Short mmCIF file of C-alpha atoms in Angstrom, two decimals:
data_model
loop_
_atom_site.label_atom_id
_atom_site.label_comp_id
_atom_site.label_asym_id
_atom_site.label_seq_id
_atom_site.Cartn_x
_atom_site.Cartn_y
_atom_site.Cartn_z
CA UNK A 1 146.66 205.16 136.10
CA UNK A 2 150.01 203.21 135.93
CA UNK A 3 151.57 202.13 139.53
CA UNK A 4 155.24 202.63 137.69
CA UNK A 5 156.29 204.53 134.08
CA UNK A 6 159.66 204.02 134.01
CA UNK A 7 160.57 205.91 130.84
CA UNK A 8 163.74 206.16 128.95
CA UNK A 9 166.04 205.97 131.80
CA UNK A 10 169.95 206.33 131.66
CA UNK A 11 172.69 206.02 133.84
CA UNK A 12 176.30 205.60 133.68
CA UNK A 13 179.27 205.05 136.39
CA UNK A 14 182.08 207.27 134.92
CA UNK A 15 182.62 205.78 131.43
CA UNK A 16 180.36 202.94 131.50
CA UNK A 17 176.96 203.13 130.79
CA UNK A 18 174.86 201.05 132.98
CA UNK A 19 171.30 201.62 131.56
CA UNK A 20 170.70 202.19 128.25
CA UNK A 21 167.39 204.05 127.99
CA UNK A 22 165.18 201.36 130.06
CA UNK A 23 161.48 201.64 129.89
CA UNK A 24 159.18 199.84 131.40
CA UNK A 25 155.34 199.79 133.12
CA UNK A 26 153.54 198.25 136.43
CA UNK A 27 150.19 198.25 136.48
CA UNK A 28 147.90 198.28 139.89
CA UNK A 29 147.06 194.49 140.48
CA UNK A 30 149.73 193.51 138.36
CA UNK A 31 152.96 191.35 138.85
CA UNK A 32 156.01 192.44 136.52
CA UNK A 33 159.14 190.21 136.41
CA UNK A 34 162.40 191.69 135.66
CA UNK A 35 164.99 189.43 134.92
CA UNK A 36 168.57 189.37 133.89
CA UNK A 37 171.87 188.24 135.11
CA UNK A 38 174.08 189.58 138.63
CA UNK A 39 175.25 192.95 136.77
CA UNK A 40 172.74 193.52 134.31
CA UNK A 41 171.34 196.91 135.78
CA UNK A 42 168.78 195.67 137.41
CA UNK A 43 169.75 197.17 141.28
CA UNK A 44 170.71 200.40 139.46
CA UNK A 45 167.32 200.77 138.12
CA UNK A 46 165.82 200.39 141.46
CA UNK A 47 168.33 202.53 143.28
CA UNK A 48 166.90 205.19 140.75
CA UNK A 49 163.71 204.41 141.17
CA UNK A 50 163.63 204.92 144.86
CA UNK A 51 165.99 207.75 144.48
CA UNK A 52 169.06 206.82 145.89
CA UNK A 53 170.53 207.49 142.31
CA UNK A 54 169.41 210.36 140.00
CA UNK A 55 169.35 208.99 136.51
CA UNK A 56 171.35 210.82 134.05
CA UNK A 57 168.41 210.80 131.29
CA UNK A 58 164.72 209.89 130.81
CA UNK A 59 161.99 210.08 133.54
CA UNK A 60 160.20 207.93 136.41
CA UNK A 61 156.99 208.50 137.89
CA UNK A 62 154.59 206.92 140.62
CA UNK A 63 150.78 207.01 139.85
CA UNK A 64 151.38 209.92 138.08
CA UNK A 65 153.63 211.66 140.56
CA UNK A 66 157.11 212.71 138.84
CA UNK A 67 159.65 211.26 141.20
CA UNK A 68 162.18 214.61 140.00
CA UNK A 69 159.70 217.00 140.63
CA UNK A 70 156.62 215.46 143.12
CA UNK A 71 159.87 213.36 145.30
CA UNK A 72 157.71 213.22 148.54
CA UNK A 73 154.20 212.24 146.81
CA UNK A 74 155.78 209.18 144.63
CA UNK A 75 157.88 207.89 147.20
CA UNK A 76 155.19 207.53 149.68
CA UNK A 77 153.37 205.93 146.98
CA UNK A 78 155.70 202.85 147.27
CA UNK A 79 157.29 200.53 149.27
CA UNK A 80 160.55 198.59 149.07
CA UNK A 81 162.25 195.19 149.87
CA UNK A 82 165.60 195.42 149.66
CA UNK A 83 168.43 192.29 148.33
CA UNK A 84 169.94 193.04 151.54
CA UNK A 85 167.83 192.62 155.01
CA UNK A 86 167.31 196.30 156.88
CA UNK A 87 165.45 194.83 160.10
CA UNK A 88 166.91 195.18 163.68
CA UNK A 89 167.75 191.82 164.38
CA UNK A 90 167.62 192.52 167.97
CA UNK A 91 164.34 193.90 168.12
CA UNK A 92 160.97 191.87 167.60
CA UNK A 93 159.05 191.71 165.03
CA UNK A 94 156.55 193.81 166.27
CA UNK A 95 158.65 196.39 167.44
CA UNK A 96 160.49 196.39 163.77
CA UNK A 97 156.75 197.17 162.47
CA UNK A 98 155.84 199.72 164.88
CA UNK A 99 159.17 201.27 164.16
CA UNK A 100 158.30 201.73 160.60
CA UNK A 101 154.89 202.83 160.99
CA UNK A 102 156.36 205.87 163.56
CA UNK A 103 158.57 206.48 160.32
CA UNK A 104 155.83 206.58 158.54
CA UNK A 105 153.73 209.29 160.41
CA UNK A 106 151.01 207.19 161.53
CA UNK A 107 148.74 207.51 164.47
CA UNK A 108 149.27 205.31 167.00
CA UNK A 109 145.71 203.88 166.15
CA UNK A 110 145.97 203.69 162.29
CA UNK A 111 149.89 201.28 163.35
CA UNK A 112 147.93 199.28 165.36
CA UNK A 113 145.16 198.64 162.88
CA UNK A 114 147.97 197.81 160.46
CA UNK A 115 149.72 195.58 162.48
CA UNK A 116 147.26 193.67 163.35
CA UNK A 117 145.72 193.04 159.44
CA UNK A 118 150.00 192.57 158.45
CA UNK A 119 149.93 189.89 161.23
CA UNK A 120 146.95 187.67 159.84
CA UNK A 121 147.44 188.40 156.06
CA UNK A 122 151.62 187.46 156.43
CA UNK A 123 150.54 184.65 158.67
CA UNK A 124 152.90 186.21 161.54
CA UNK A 125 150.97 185.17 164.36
CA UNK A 126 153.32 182.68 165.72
CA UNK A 127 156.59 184.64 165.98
CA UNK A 128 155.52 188.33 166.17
CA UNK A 129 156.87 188.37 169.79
CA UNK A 130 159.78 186.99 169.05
CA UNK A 131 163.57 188.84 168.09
CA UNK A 132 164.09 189.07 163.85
CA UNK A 133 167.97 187.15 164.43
CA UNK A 134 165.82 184.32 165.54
CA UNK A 135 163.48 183.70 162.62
CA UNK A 136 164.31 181.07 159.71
CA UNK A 137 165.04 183.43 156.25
CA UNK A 138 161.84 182.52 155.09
CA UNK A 139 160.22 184.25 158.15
CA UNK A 140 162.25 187.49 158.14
CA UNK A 141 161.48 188.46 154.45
CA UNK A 142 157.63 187.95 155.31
CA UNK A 143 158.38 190.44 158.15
CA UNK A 144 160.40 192.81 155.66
CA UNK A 145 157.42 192.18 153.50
CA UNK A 146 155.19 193.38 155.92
CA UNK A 147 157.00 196.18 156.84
CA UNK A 148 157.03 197.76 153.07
CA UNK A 149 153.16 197.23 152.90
CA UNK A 150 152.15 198.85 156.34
CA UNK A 151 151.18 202.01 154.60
CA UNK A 152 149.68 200.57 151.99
CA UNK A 153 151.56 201.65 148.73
CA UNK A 154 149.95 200.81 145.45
CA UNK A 155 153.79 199.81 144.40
CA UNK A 156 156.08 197.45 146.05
CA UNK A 157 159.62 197.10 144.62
CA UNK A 158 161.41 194.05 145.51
CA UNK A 159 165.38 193.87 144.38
CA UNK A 160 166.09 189.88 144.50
CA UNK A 161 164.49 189.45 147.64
CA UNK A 162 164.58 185.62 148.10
CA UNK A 163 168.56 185.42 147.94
CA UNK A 164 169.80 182.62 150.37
CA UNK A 165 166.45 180.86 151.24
CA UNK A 166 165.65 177.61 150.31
CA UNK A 167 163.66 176.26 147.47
CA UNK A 168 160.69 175.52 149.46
CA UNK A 169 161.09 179.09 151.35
CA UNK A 170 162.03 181.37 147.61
CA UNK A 171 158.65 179.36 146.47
CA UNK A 172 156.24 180.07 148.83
CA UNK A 173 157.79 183.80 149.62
CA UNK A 174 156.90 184.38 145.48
CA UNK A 175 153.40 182.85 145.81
CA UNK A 176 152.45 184.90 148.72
CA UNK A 177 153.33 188.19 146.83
CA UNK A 178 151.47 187.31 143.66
CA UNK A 179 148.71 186.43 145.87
CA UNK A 180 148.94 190.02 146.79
CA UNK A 181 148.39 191.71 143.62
CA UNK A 182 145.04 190.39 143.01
CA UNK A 183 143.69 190.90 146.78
CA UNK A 184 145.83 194.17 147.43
CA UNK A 185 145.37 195.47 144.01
CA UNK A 186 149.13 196.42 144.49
CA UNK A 187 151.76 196.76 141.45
CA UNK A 188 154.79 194.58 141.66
CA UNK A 189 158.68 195.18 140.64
CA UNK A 190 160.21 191.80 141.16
CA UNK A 191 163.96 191.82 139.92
CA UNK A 192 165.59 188.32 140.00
CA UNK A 193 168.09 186.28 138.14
CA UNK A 194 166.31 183.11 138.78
CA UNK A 195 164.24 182.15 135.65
CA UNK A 196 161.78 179.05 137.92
CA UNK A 197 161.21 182.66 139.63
CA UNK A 198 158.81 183.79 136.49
CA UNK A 199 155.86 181.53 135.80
CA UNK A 200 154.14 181.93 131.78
CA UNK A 201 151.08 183.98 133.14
CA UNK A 202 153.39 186.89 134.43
CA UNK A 203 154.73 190.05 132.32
CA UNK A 204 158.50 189.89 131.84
CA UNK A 205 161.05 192.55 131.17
CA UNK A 206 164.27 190.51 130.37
CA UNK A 207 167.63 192.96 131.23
CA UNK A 208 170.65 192.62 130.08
CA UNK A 209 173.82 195.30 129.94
CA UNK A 210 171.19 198.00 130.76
CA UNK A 211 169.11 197.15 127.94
CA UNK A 212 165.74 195.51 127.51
CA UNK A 213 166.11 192.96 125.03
CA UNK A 214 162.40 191.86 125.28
CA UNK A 215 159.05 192.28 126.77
CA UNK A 216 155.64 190.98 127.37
CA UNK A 217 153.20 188.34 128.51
CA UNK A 218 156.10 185.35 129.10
CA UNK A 219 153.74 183.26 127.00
CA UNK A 220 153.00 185.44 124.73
CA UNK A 221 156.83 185.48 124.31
CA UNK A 222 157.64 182.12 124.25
CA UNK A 223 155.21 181.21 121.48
CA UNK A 224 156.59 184.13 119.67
CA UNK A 225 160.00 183.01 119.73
CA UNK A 226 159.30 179.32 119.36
CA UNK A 227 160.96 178.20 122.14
CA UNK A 228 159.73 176.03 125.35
CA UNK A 229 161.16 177.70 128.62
CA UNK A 230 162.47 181.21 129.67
CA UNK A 231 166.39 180.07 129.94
CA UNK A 232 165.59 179.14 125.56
CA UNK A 233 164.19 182.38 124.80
CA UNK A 234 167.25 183.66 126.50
CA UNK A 235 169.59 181.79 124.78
CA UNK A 236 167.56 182.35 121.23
CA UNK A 237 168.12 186.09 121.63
CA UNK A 238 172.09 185.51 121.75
CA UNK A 239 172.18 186.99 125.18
CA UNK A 240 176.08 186.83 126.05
CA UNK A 241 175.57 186.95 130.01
CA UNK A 242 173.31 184.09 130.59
CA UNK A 243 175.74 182.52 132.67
CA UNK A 244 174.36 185.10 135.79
CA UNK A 245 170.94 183.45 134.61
CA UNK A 246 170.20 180.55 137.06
CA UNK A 247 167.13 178.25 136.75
CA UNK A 248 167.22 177.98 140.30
CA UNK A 249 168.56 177.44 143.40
CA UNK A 250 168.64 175.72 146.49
CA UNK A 251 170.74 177.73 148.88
#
């Protein structure tokens, strides 16, 4: 059973239409790239996705679980990193995490067991004590990352999540997720306009004006299209917004 079906999905802001009937697919284990440029759609997909918007047309669902009509069971099912941070920066990290498990519902036992696995698998043992405004970047999206997984969804969404770190920081935060999908068996959503972002092995969805121009195995797609690199292909399908495309970036 598919983490994600996103099928068909529409949405418009008053006379502009902002997705075009998108459709895409996460599988458990699996890590799914979608890129396009600042304004392509991409955080209006997710805001529908996680239901902060209700599409105008088409249909999403969660391991099977109709997010329109089985809300409660698909959203539960996943867990979300936001562009923007959500932590307490005056808090610690640990009391950010056992702040989210409470929202969860879990036992006092079952946050604690939780904690302590988030601690050694996001390699949090050396600042779990300490307040969130104090951490480097780097070290605050682990904790958000953390935070999304504590009750263990079998889909994580993250919307541009490694805005403003550094190159060696947006690196190792991407690694560390993909890592996660083959020991987790978790389905990944990992919207980004930074093309060094997608590596050849991953499935891509490229976006752009709420449509998806192309998808597949990035290799796959490259060799189809007879081109060398993912900013090529984009520029070989006569995508008119690649200039919110970056390569990369070292802020």
């Amino acid at each position: 059973m598919s983490a994600l079906v996103v099928d068909n999905i529409r949405f418009s802001y008053k006379q502009q239409d902002a997705l075009k009937g998108v459709s895409l697919t996460v599988e458990r284990g699996t890590f799914v790239a979608l890129l396009g440029a600042n304004g392509a759609g991409k955080t209006t997909l997710f805001s529908i996705i996680t239901g902060l918007y209700r599409a105008h047309g088409g249909s999403v669902s969660v391991m099977g679980h109709s997010l329109e009509k089985q809300s409660l069971k698909a959203l539960a099912a996943m867990g979300v990193v936001f562009q923007k941070s959500t932590l307490d920066m005056d808090l610690t990290v640990g009391q950010n995490l056992r702040y989210a498990a409470d929202l969860q519902g879990m036992t006092r036992k079952d946050s604690r067991q939780q904690l302590d696995a988030a601690i050694e698998l996001h390699s949090m043992q050396d600042y779990i004590s300490r307040k969130v405004g104090a951490l480097s970047g780097g070290q605050r999206r682990r904790v958000e990352l953390a935070r999304a997984l504590l009750h263990q969804p079998v889909l994580l969404l993250l919307d541009e999540p490694t805005v403003g770190l550094d190159l060696g920081s947006r690196q190792d935060f991407v690694n560390h997720v993909k890592s996660m999908c083959q020991t987790q068996q978790t389905g990944v959503l990992w919207a980004t306009h930074l093309m060094d972002e997608v590596d050849h092995q991953d499935n891509l969805y490229l976006l752009a004006k709420g449509n998806i121009i192309a998808n597949g195995n990035t290799k796959t797609l490259l060799e189809e299209h007879n081109q060398t690199d993912v900013a090529s292909l984009f520029n070989h399908l006569n995508v008119n917004d690649t200039a919110g495309i970056s390569k990369s970036t070292s802020s």
